[in-house]
mmCIF file of N, CA, C and O in Angstrom:
data_model
loop_
_atom_site.group_PDB
_atom_site.id
_atom_site.type_symbol
_atom_site.label_atom_id
_atom_site.label_comp_id
_atom_site.label_asym_id
_atom_site.label_seq_id
_atom_site.Cartn_x
_atom_site.Cartn_y
_atom_site.Cartn_z
ATOM 1 N N MET J 1 77.151 72.354 70.028
ATOM 2 C CA MET J 1 78.437 71.936 70.530
ATOM 3 C C MET J 1 79.490 72.132 69.494
ATOM 4 O O MET J 1 79.283 71.802 68.248
ATOM 5 N N ILE J 2 80.663 72.452 69.827
ATOM 6 C CA ILE J 2 81.856 72.570 68.928
ATOM 7 C C ILE J 2 82.293 71.190 68.698
ATOM 8 O O ILE J 2 82.558 70.448 69.665
ATOM 9 N N GLU J 3 82.316 70.701 67.423
ATOM 10 C CA GLU J 3 82.762 69.272 67.213
ATOM 11 C C GLU J 3 84.282 69.169 67.365
ATOM 12 O O GLU J 3 84.961 69.915 66.604
ATOM 13 N N PRO J 4 84.766 68.369 68.169
ATOM 14 C CA PRO J 4 86.188 68.168 68.330
ATOM 15 C C PRO J 4 86.807 67.505 67.012
ATOM 16 O O PRO J 4 86.178 66.671 66.387
ATOM 17 N N GLU J 5 87.982 68.007 66.597
ATOM 18 C CA GLU J 5 88.590 67.535 65.440
ATOM 19 C C GLU J 5 90.138 67.392 65.736
ATOM 20 O O GLU J 5 90.720 67.928 66.725
ATOM 21 N N LEU J 6 90.767 66.677 64.919
ATOM 22 C CA LEU J 6 92.192 66.327 64.964
ATOM 23 C C LEU J 6 92.956 67.626 65.114
ATOM 24 O O LEU J 6 92.773 68.622 64.395
ATOM 25 N N PHE J 7 93.897 67.616 66.122
ATOM 26 C CA PHE J 7 94.845 68.742 66.433
ATOM 27 C C PHE J 7 94.200 69.888 67.133
ATOM 28 O O PHE J 7 94.867 70.863 67.416
ATOM 29 N N ASP J 8 92.912 69.830 67.450
ATOM 30 C CA ASP J 8 92.224 70.941 68.332
ATOM 31 C C ASP J 8 92.930 70.836 69.681
ATOM 32 O O ASP J 8 93.406 69.719 70.128
ATOM 33 N N VAL J 9 92.894 71.979 70.343
ATOM 34 C CA VAL J 9 93.351 72.039 71.789
ATOM 35 C C VAL J 9 92.119 71.860 72.706
ATOM 36 O O VAL J 9 91.145 72.503 72.394
ATOM 37 N N ILE J 10 92.251 71.031 73.646
ATOM 38 C CA ILE J 10 91.142 70.845 74.502
ATOM 39 C C ILE J 10 91.480 71.203 76.005
ATOM 40 O O ILE J 10 92.684 71.349 76.352
ATOM 41 N N GLU J 11 90.505 71.406 76.827
ATOM 42 C CA GLU J 11 90.660 71.653 78.256
ATOM 43 C C GLU J 11 89.797 70.626 79.031
ATOM 44 O O GLU J 11 88.638 70.543 78.755
ATOM 45 N N LEU J 12 90.398 69.978 79.958
ATOM 46 C CA LEU J 12 89.687 69.006 80.809
ATOM 47 C C LEU J 12 88.616 69.685 81.644
ATOM 48 O O LEU J 12 88.856 70.707 82.232
ATOM 49 N N LEU J 13 87.496 68.969 81.680
ATOM 50 C CA LEU J 13 86.365 69.470 82.499
ATOM 51 C C LEU J 13 86.394 68.691 83.892
ATOM 52 O O LEU J 13 85.702 69.107 84.865
ATOM 53 N N ILE J 14 87.048 67.617 83.909
ATOM 54 C CA ILE J 14 87.120 66.740 85.119
ATOM 55 C C ILE J 14 88.463 66.393 85.552
ATOM 56 O O ILE J 14 89.481 66.579 84.704
ATOM 57 N N ASN J 15 88.752 65.992 86.718
ATOM 58 C CA ASN J 15 89.954 65.484 87.167
ATOM 59 C C ASN J 15 90.184 64.018 86.651
ATOM 60 O O ASN J 15 89.220 63.258 86.649
ATOM 61 N N LEU J 16 91.414 63.687 86.274
ATOM 62 C CA LEU J 16 91.716 62.337 85.939
ATOM 63 C C LEU J 16 92.857 61.765 86.815
ATOM 64 O O LEU J 16 94.012 61.873 86.437
ATOM 65 N N PRO J 17 92.486 61.415 88.024
ATOM 66 C CA PRO J 17 93.542 60.983 89.020
ATOM 67 C C PRO J 17 94.404 59.885 88.553
ATOM 68 O O PRO J 17 95.653 59.763 88.816
ATOM 69 N N GLU J 18 93.904 59.019 87.666
ATOM 70 C CA GLU J 18 94.636 57.852 87.221
ATOM 71 C C GLU J 18 95.796 58.310 86.322
ATOM 72 O O GLU J 18 96.750 57.567 86.121
ATOM 73 N N TYR J 19 95.705 59.494 85.810
ATOM 74 C CA TYR J 19 96.755 60.120 84.888
ATOM 75 C C TYR J 19 97.430 61.292 85.544
ATOM 76 O O TYR J 19 98.183 61.894 85.002
ATOM 77 N N ASN J 20 97.051 61.580 86.795
ATOM 78 C CA ASN J 20 97.485 62.753 87.479
ATOM 79 C C ASN J 20 97.326 64.021 86.793
ATOM 80 O O ASN J 20 98.109 64.973 86.676
ATOM 81 N N LEU J 21 96.008 64.151 86.190
ATOM 82 C CA LEU J 21 95.664 65.377 85.504
ATOM 83 C C LEU J 21 94.399 66.020 86.173
ATOM 84 O O LEU J 21 93.527 65.359 86.614
ATOM 85 N N LEU J 22 94.454 67.289 86.253
ATOM 86 C CA LEU J 22 93.415 68.059 86.896
ATOM 87 C C LEU J 22 92.539 68.779 85.928
ATOM 88 O O LEU J 22 93.038 69.179 84.819
ATOM 89 N N ALA J 23 91.302 69.046 86.302
ATOM 90 C CA ALA J 23 90.423 69.858 85.382
ATOM 91 C C ALA J 23 91.114 71.171 85.091
ATOM 92 O O ALA J 23 91.761 71.723 85.923
ATOM 93 N N GLY J 24 90.953 71.593 83.882
ATOM 94 C CA GLY J 24 91.628 72.882 83.427
ATOM 95 C C GLY J 24 92.870 72.692 82.661
ATOM 96 O O GLY J 24 93.373 73.559 81.924
ATOM 97 N N VAL J 25 93.429 71.447 82.739
ATOM 98 C CA VAL J 25 94.703 71.149 82.052
ATOM 99 C C VAL J 25 94.343 71.025 80.441
ATOM 100 O O VAL J 25 93.315 70.542 80.098
ATOM 101 N N ARG J 26 95.302 71.531 79.639
ATOM 102 C CA ARG J 26 95.042 71.424 78.195
ATOM 103 C C ARG J 26 95.870 70.436 77.540
ATOM 104 O O ARG J 26 97.023 70.118 77.968
ATOM 105 N N GLY J 27 95.333 69.886 76.445
ATOM 106 C CA GLY J 27 96.012 68.910 75.690
ATOM 107 C C GLY J 27 95.578 69.060 74.229
ATOM 108 O O GLY J 27 94.790 69.957 73.912
ATOM 109 N N ALA J 28 96.038 68.122 73.367
ATOM 110 C CA ALA J 28 95.736 68.201 71.881
ATOM 111 C C ALA J 28 95.143 66.886 71.452
ATOM 112 O O ALA J 28 95.658 65.794 71.909
ATOM 113 N N ILE J 29 94.147 66.897 70.615
ATOM 114 C CA ILE J 29 93.631 65.733 70.081
ATOM 115 C C ILE J 29 94.574 65.251 68.969
ATOM 116 O O ILE J 29 94.925 65.931 68.040
ATOM 117 N N VAL J 30 94.989 63.942 69.226
ATOM 118 C CA VAL J 30 95.942 63.376 68.211
ATOM 119 C C VAL J 30 95.407 62.201 67.506
ATOM 120 O O VAL J 30 96.013 61.680 66.511
ATOM 121 N N ASP J 31 94.169 61.751 67.775
ATOM 122 C CA ASP J 31 93.476 60.751 67.061
ATOM 123 C C ASP J 31 91.951 60.861 67.376
ATOM 124 O O ASP J 31 91.620 61.191 68.486
ATOM 125 N N CYS J 32 91.214 60.555 66.390
ATOM 126 C CA CYS J 32 89.688 60.457 66.576
ATOM 127 C C CYS J 32 89.212 59.049 66.172
ATOM 128 O O CYS J 32 89.510 58.574 65.173
ATOM 129 N N TYR J 33 88.433 58.444 67.066
ATOM 130 C CA TYR J 33 87.966 57.188 66.907
ATOM 131 C C TYR J 33 86.455 57.074 66.428
ATOM 132 O O TYR J 33 85.741 58.047 66.781
ATOM 133 N N ALA J 34 86.042 56.065 65.781
ATOM 134 C CA ALA J 34 84.734 55.946 65.313
ATOM 135 C C ALA J 34 83.690 55.809 66.406
ATOM 136 O O ALA J 34 82.524 56.194 66.276
ATOM 137 N N ASP J 35 84.146 55.379 67.618
ATOM 138 C CA ASP J 35 83.189 55.185 68.674
ATOM 139 C C ASP J 35 82.939 56.490 69.507
ATOM 140 O O ASP J 35 82.453 56.503 70.543
ATOM 141 N N GLY J 36 83.495 57.672 68.955
ATOM 142 C CA GLY J 36 83.198 58.888 69.662
ATOM 143 C C GLY J 36 84.308 59.277 70.667
ATOM 144 O O GLY J 36 84.153 60.325 71.362
ATOM 145 N N LYS J 37 85.321 58.513 70.805
ATOM 146 C CA LYS J 37 86.477 58.768 71.787
ATOM 147 C C LYS J 37 87.571 59.420 70.946
ATOM 148 O O LYS J 37 87.687 59.409 69.739
ATOM 149 N N TYR J 38 88.376 60.163 71.737
ATOM 150 C CA TYR J 38 89.444 60.974 71.213
ATOM 151 C C TYR J 38 90.742 60.653 71.968
ATOM 152 O O TYR J 38 90.683 60.521 73.174
ATOM 153 N N GLU J 39 91.856 60.468 71.247
ATOM 154 C CA GLU J 39 93.121 60.284 71.900
ATOM 155 C C GLU J 39 93.642 61.638 72.169
ATOM 156 O O GLU J 39 93.862 62.413 71.233
ATOM 157 N N ILE J 40 93.993 61.939 73.430
ATOM 158 C CA ILE J 40 94.493 63.228 73.817
ATOM 159 C C ILE J 40 95.883 63.141 74.303
ATOM 160 O O ILE J 40 96.248 62.294 75.031
ATOM 161 N N GLU J 41 96.767 64.030 73.760
ATOM 162 C CA GLU J 41 98.098 64.168 74.246
ATOM 163 C C GLU J 41 98.324 65.366 75.145
ATOM 164 O O GLU J 41 97.988 66.495 74.785
ATOM 165 N N PHE J 42 98.917 65.151 76.343
ATOM 166 C CA PHE J 42 99.199 66.122 77.330
ATOM 167 C C PHE J 42 100.722 66.159 77.372
ATOM 168 O O PHE J 42 101.457 65.192 77.469
ATOM 169 N N THR J 43 101.220 67.459 77.284
ATOM 170 C CA THR J 43 102.668 67.629 77.273
ATOM 171 C C THR J 43 103.133 68.496 78.409
ATOM 172 O O THR J 43 102.320 69.202 79.000
ATOM 173 N N ASN J 44 104.419 68.454 78.643
ATOM 174 C CA ASN J 44 105.047 69.347 79.689
ATOM 175 C C ASN J 44 105.432 70.725 78.981
ATOM 176 O O ASN J 44 105.181 70.876 77.789
ATOM 177 N N GLU J 45 105.935 71.669 79.755
ATOM 178 C CA GLU J 45 106.299 72.918 79.157
ATOM 179 C C GLU J 45 107.352 72.888 78.138
ATOM 180 O O GLU J 45 107.404 73.809 77.303
ATOM 181 N N GLU J 46 108.127 71.853 78.078
ATOM 182 C CA GLU J 46 109.121 71.650 76.960
ATOM 183 C C GLU J 46 108.552 70.998 75.708
ATOM 184 O O GLU J 46 109.199 70.799 74.740
ATOM 185 N N GLY J 47 107.274 70.625 75.792
ATOM 186 C CA GLY J 47 106.682 69.965 74.677
ATOM 187 C C GLY J 47 106.792 68.494 74.611
ATOM 188 O O GLY J 47 106.431 67.817 73.646
ATOM 189 N N GLU J 48 107.353 67.880 75.734
ATOM 190 C CA GLU J 48 107.519 66.456 75.769
ATOM 191 C C GLU J 48 106.216 65.789 76.230
ATOM 192 O O GLU J 48 105.569 66.264 77.197
ATOM 193 N N THR J 49 105.837 64.744 75.586
ATOM 194 C CA THR J 49 104.698 64.007 75.933
ATOM 195 C C THR J 49 104.717 63.471 77.400
ATOM 196 O O THR J 49 105.707 62.861 77.759
ATOM 197 N N GLU J 50 103.743 63.788 78.181
ATOM 198 C CA GLU J 50 103.688 63.227 79.597
ATOM 199 C C GLU J 50 102.609 62.167 79.590
ATOM 200 O O GLU J 50 102.786 61.159 80.237
ATOM 201 N N VAL J 51 101.399 62.337 78.990
ATOM 202 C CA VAL J 51 100.334 61.460 79.057
ATOM 203 C C VAL J 51 99.623 61.440 77.721
ATOM 204 O O VAL J 51 99.358 62.508 77.101
ATOM 205 N N ILE J 52 99.232 60.223 77.190
ATOM 206 C CA ILE J 52 98.329 60.029 76.161
ATOM 207 C C ILE J 52 97.188 59.190 76.672
ATOM 208 O O ILE J 52 97.500 58.126 77.161
ATOM 209 N N CYS J 53 95.915 59.678 76.493
ATOM 210 C CA CYS J 53 94.827 58.875 77.029
ATOM 211 C C CYS J 53 93.570 59.080 76.169
ATOM 212 O O CYS J 53 93.369 60.109 75.570
ATOM 213 N N PRO J 54 92.712 58.045 76.146
ATOM 214 C CA PRO J 54 91.435 58.217 75.426
ATOM 215 C C PRO J 54 90.393 58.896 76.300
ATOM 216 O O PRO J 54 90.260 58.635 77.475
ATOM 217 N N LEU J 55 89.625 59.830 75.722
ATOM 218 C CA LEU J 55 88.628 60.602 76.419
ATOM 219 C C LEU J 55 87.375 60.658 75.590
ATOM 220 O O LEU J 55 87.423 60.651 74.314
ATOM 221 N N SER J 56 86.262 60.774 76.218
ATOM 222 C CA SER J 56 84.986 61.086 75.466
ATOM 223 C C SER J 56 84.798 62.575 75.455
ATOM 224 O O SER J 56 85.312 63.299 76.294
ATOM 225 N N SER J 57 84.066 63.062 74.530
ATOM 226 C CA SER J 57 83.832 64.501 74.296
ATOM 227 C C SER J 57 83.126 65.110 75.591
ATOM 228 O O SER J 57 83.141 66.379 75.766
ATOM 229 N N GLU J 58 82.499 64.367 76.454
ATOM 230 C CA GLU J 58 81.841 64.866 77.674
ATOM 231 C C GLU J 58 82.855 65.254 78.692
ATOM 232 O O GLU J 58 82.587 65.944 79.633
ATOM 233 N N GLN J 59 84.145 64.789 78.581
ATOM 234 C CA GLN J 59 85.175 65.061 79.594
ATOM 235 C C GLN J 59 86.007 66.300 79.278
ATOM 236 O O GLN J 59 86.857 66.673 80.072
ATOM 237 N N PHE J 60 85.770 66.963 78.205
ATOM 238 C CA PHE J 60 86.582 68.121 77.791
ATOM 239 C C PHE J 60 85.829 69.021 76.971
ATOM 240 O O PHE J 60 84.729 68.763 76.420
ATOM 241 N N ILE J 61 86.314 70.266 76.782
ATOM 242 C CA ILE J 61 85.800 71.292 75.819
ATOM 243 C C ILE J 61 86.951 71.646 74.869
ATOM 244 O O ILE J 61 88.164 71.533 75.337
ATOM 245 N N VAL J 62 86.583 71.963 73.667
ATOM 246 C CA VAL J 62 87.622 72.465 72.700
ATOM 247 C C VAL J 62 87.787 73.963 73.010
ATOM 248 O O VAL J 62 86.739 74.729 73.164
ATOM 249 N N VAL J 63 89.036 74.389 73.075
ATOM 250 C CA VAL J 63 89.343 75.808 73.348
ATOM 251 C C VAL J 63 90.121 76.504 72.176
ATOM 252 O O VAL J 63 90.134 77.644 72.094
ATOM 253 N N TRP J 64 90.609 75.643 71.289
ATOM 254 C CA TRP J 64 91.350 76.162 70.082
ATOM 255 C C TRP J 64 91.042 75.272 68.872
ATOM 256 O O TRP J 64 91.231 74.034 69.023
ATOM 257 N N LYS J 65 90.617 75.876 67.825
ATOM 258 C CA LYS J 65 90.339 75.040 66.624
ATOM 259 C C LYS J 65 91.573 75.065 65.644
ATOM 260 O O LYS J 65 92.011 76.122 65.238
ATOM 261 N N ALA J 66 92.022 73.907 65.328
ATOM 262 C CA ALA J 66 93.231 73.819 64.463
ATOM 263 C C ALA J 66 92.872 74.317 63.026
ATOM 264 O O ALA J 66 93.647 74.969 62.405
ATOM 265 N N LYS J 67 91.680 73.945 62.581
ATOM 266 C CA LYS J 67 91.354 74.321 61.156
ATOM 267 C C LYS J 67 91.402 75.814 60.897
ATOM 268 O O LYS J 67 91.845 76.319 59.957
ATOM 269 N N THR J 68 90.911 76.570 61.864
ATOM 270 C CA THR J 68 90.773 78.021 61.712
ATOM 271 C C THR J 68 91.967 78.700 62.436
ATOM 272 O O THR J 68 92.066 79.990 62.362
ATOM 273 N N LYS J 69 92.745 77.931 63.192
ATOM 274 C CA LYS J 69 93.927 78.513 64.041
ATOM 275 C C LYS J 69 93.372 79.650 64.896
ATOM 276 O O LYS J 69 93.993 80.796 64.893
ATOM 277 N N SER J 70 92.241 79.364 65.595
ATOM 278 C CA SER J 70 91.706 80.496 66.458
ATOM 279 C C SER J 70 91.177 79.918 67.754
ATOM 280 O O SER J 70 90.717 78.761 67.867
ATOM 281 N N TRP J 71 91.311 80.715 68.830
ATOM 282 C CA TRP J 71 90.762 80.411 70.119
ATOM 283 C C TRP J 71 89.297 80.660 70.175
ATOM 284 O O TRP J 71 88.748 81.541 69.570
ATOM 285 N N LEU J 72 88.602 79.758 70.864
ATOM 286 C CA LEU J 72 87.154 79.974 71.004
ATOM 287 C C LEU J 72 87.016 81.056 72.101
ATOM 288 O O LEU J 72 87.805 81.150 73.000
ATOM 289 N N SER J 73 85.893 81.773 71.877
ATOM 290 C CA SER J 73 85.601 82.894 72.855
ATOM 291 C C SER J 73 85.194 82.267 74.184
ATOM 292 O O SER J 73 84.809 81.065 74.311
ATOM 293 N N VAL J 74 85.284 83.022 75.287
ATOM 294 C CA VAL J 74 84.871 82.492 76.609
ATOM 295 C C VAL J 74 83.331 82.105 76.448
ATOM 296 O O VAL J 74 82.908 81.114 77.072
ATOM 297 N N SER J 75 82.503 82.886 75.752
ATOM 298 C CA SER J 75 81.154 82.508 75.662
ATOM 299 C C SER J 75 80.952 81.129 74.961
ATOM 300 O O SER J 75 80.137 80.334 75.437
ATOM 301 N N GLU J 76 81.767 80.907 73.979
ATOM 302 C CA GLU J 76 81.634 79.533 73.232
ATOM 303 C C GLU J 76 82.086 78.490 74.232
ATOM 304 O O GLU J 76 81.476 77.405 74.236
ATOM 305 N N GLN J 77 83.097 78.695 75.027
ATOM 306 C CA GLN J 77 83.551 77.731 75.986
ATOM 307 C C GLN J 77 82.543 77.424 76.991
ATOM 308 O O GLN J 77 82.299 76.253 77.405
ATOM 309 N N ILE J 78 81.910 78.446 77.565
ATOM 310 C CA ILE J 78 80.826 78.315 78.566
ATOM 311 C C ILE J 78 79.713 77.485 77.980
ATOM 312 O O ILE J 78 79.222 76.529 78.671
ATOM 313 N N VAL J 79 79.280 77.851 76.766
ATOM 314 C CA VAL J 79 78.156 77.102 76.155
ATOM 315 C C VAL J 79 78.482 75.611 76.042
ATOM 316 O O VAL J 79 77.697 74.745 76.296
ATOM 317 N N ALA J 80 79.791 75.348 75.642
ATOM 318 C CA ALA J 80 80.249 73.969 75.384
ATOM 319 C C ALA J 80 80.301 73.219 76.782
ATOM 320 O O ALA J 80 79.903 72.139 76.898
ATOM 321 N N ALA J 81 80.733 73.843 77.754
ATOM 322 C CA ALA J 81 80.821 73.236 79.113
ATOM 323 C C ALA J 81 79.528 72.920 79.670
ATOM 324 O O ALA J 81 79.325 71.856 80.221
ATOM 325 N N ILE J 82 78.567 73.905 79.631
ATOM 326 C CA ILE J 82 77.295 73.520 80.213
ATOM 327 C C ILE J 82 76.421 72.595 79.362
ATOM 328 O O ILE J 82 75.504 72.024 79.939
ATOM 329 N N GLY J 83 76.764 72.459 78.064
ATOM 330 C CA GLY J 83 76.037 71.629 77.253
ATOM 331 C C GLY J 83 75.990 70.138 77.657
ATOM 332 O O GLY J 83 75.003 69.412 77.454
ATOM 333 N N ASN J 84 76.986 69.711 78.478
ATOM 334 C CA ASN J 84 77.087 68.377 78.874
ATOM 335 C C ASN J 84 76.411 68.148 80.282
ATOM 336 O O ASN J 84 76.380 66.995 80.710
ATOM 337 N N LEU J 85 76.051 69.220 80.786
ATOM 338 C CA LEU J 85 75.368 69.078 82.167
ATOM 339 C C LEU J 85 73.920 68.569 82.172
ATOM 340 O O LEU J 85 73.211 68.880 81.165
ATOM 341 N N SER J 86 73.478 68.069 83.263
ATOM 342 C CA SER J 86 72.079 67.720 83.397
ATOM 343 C C SER J 86 71.206 68.994 83.487
ATOM 344 O O SER J 86 71.757 70.106 83.726
ATOM 345 N N GLU J 87 69.948 68.865 83.267
ATOM 346 C CA GLU J 87 69.061 70.076 83.393
ATOM 347 C C GLU J 87 69.150 70.718 84.775
ATOM 348 O O GLU J 87 69.093 71.904 84.890
ATOM 349 N N GLU J 88 69.211 69.830 85.783
ATOM 350 C CA GLU J 88 69.324 70.375 87.151
ATOM 351 C C GLU J 88 70.551 71.292 87.335
ATOM 352 O O GLU J 88 70.596 72.327 87.885
ATOM 353 N N ARG J 89 71.694 70.695 86.807
ATOM 354 C CA ARG J 89 72.973 71.476 86.955
ATOM 355 C C ARG J 89 72.908 72.714 86.074
ATOM 356 O O ARG J 89 73.455 73.762 86.471
ATOM 357 N N LYS J 90 72.233 72.672 84.934
ATOM 358 C CA LYS J 90 72.129 73.907 84.094
ATOM 359 C C LYS J 90 71.380 75.001 84.834
ATOM 360 O O LYS J 90 71.641 76.114 84.724
ATOM 361 N N ARG J 91 70.302 74.531 85.560
ATOM 362 C CA ARG J 91 69.538 75.562 86.355
ATOM 363 C C ARG J 91 70.416 76.147 87.514
ATOM 364 O O ARG J 91 70.266 77.287 87.805
ATOM 365 N N GLU J 92 71.251 75.339 88.064
ATOM 366 C CA GLU J 92 72.200 75.919 89.059
ATOM 367 C C GLU J 92 73.174 76.880 88.462
ATOM 368 O O GLU J 92 73.489 77.903 89.130
ATOM 369 N N VAL J 93 73.533 76.636 87.221
ATOM 370 C CA VAL J 93 74.457 77.699 86.581
ATOM 371 C C VAL J 93 73.691 78.869 86.318
ATOM 372 O O VAL J 93 74.179 79.998 86.533
ATOM 373 N N LEU J 94 72.432 78.791 85.924
ATOM 374 C CA LEU J 94 71.629 79.936 85.694
ATOM 375 C C LEU J 94 71.407 80.728 86.919
ATOM 376 O O LEU J 94 71.498 81.937 87.006
ATOM 377 N N ASP J 95 71.136 80.029 88.085
ATOM 378 C CA ASP J 95 70.921 80.660 89.369
ATOM 379 C C ASP J 95 72.197 81.420 89.762
ATOM 380 O O ASP J 95 72.173 82.489 90.282
ATOM 381 N N PHE J 96 73.369 80.748 89.646
ATOM 382 C CA PHE J 96 74.626 81.328 89.816
ATOM 383 C C PHE J 96 74.875 82.673 89.032
ATOM 384 O O PHE J 96 75.333 83.699 89.563
ATOM 385 N N THR J 97 74.516 82.572 87.746
ATOM 386 C CA THR J 97 74.608 83.705 86.851
ATOM 387 C C THR J 97 73.808 84.899 87.340
ATOM 388 O O THR J 97 74.186 86.044 87.351
ATOM 389 N N ARG J 98 72.577 84.558 87.740
ATOM 390 C CA ARG J 98 71.602 85.596 88.312
ATOM 391 C C ARG J 98 72.315 86.195 89.520
ATOM 392 O O ARG J 98 72.212 87.539 89.806
ATOM 393 N N ALA J 99 72.908 85.436 90.443
ATOM 394 C CA ALA J 99 73.541 85.901 91.585
ATOM 395 C C ALA J 99 74.723 86.961 91.277
ATOM 396 O O ALA J 99 74.950 87.931 91.873
ATOM 397 N N LEU J 100 75.437 86.627 90.181
ATOM 398 C CA LEU J 100 76.473 87.480 89.786
ATOM 399 C C LEU J 100 75.965 88.876 89.389
ATOM 400 O O LEU J 100 76.694 89.899 89.605
ATOM 401 N N TYR J 101 74.843 88.940 88.771
ATOM 402 C CA TYR J 101 74.256 90.240 88.322
ATOM 403 C C TYR J 101 73.828 91.020 89.552
ATOM 404 O O TYR J 101 73.695 92.279 89.453
ATOM 405 N N GLN J 102 73.618 90.409 90.710
ATOM 406 C CA GLN J 102 73.102 91.031 91.894
ATOM 407 C C GLN J 102 74.307 91.597 92.655
ATOM 408 O O GLN J 102 74.050 92.485 93.617
ATOM 409 N N ARG J 103 75.531 91.375 92.341
ATOM 410 C CA ARG J 103 76.653 91.868 93.045
ATOM 411 C C ARG J 103 76.815 93.324 92.778
ATOM 412 O O ARG J 103 76.668 93.928 91.787
#
């Protein structure tokens, strides 16, 4: 798993209806807590803060690393996303992948 760090860009894996945020929305880590939670800032297109909320690393994947100033590859993002799934769900992803090869 890619370890989340301060100022990394993340992408939500889940919907957060209480904040009006949908899976796929991107935000930035603005604080890291000792309990494994991260404070994430979501902004609008003008860069104005819309929402700041605490999330656990199971709720998002890192898509851009601030330290290296580089985007993670699609392969790295896929590995991170499925890493949080149950074994049953991982098998479903594998079955889906096999189906893609049959097209």
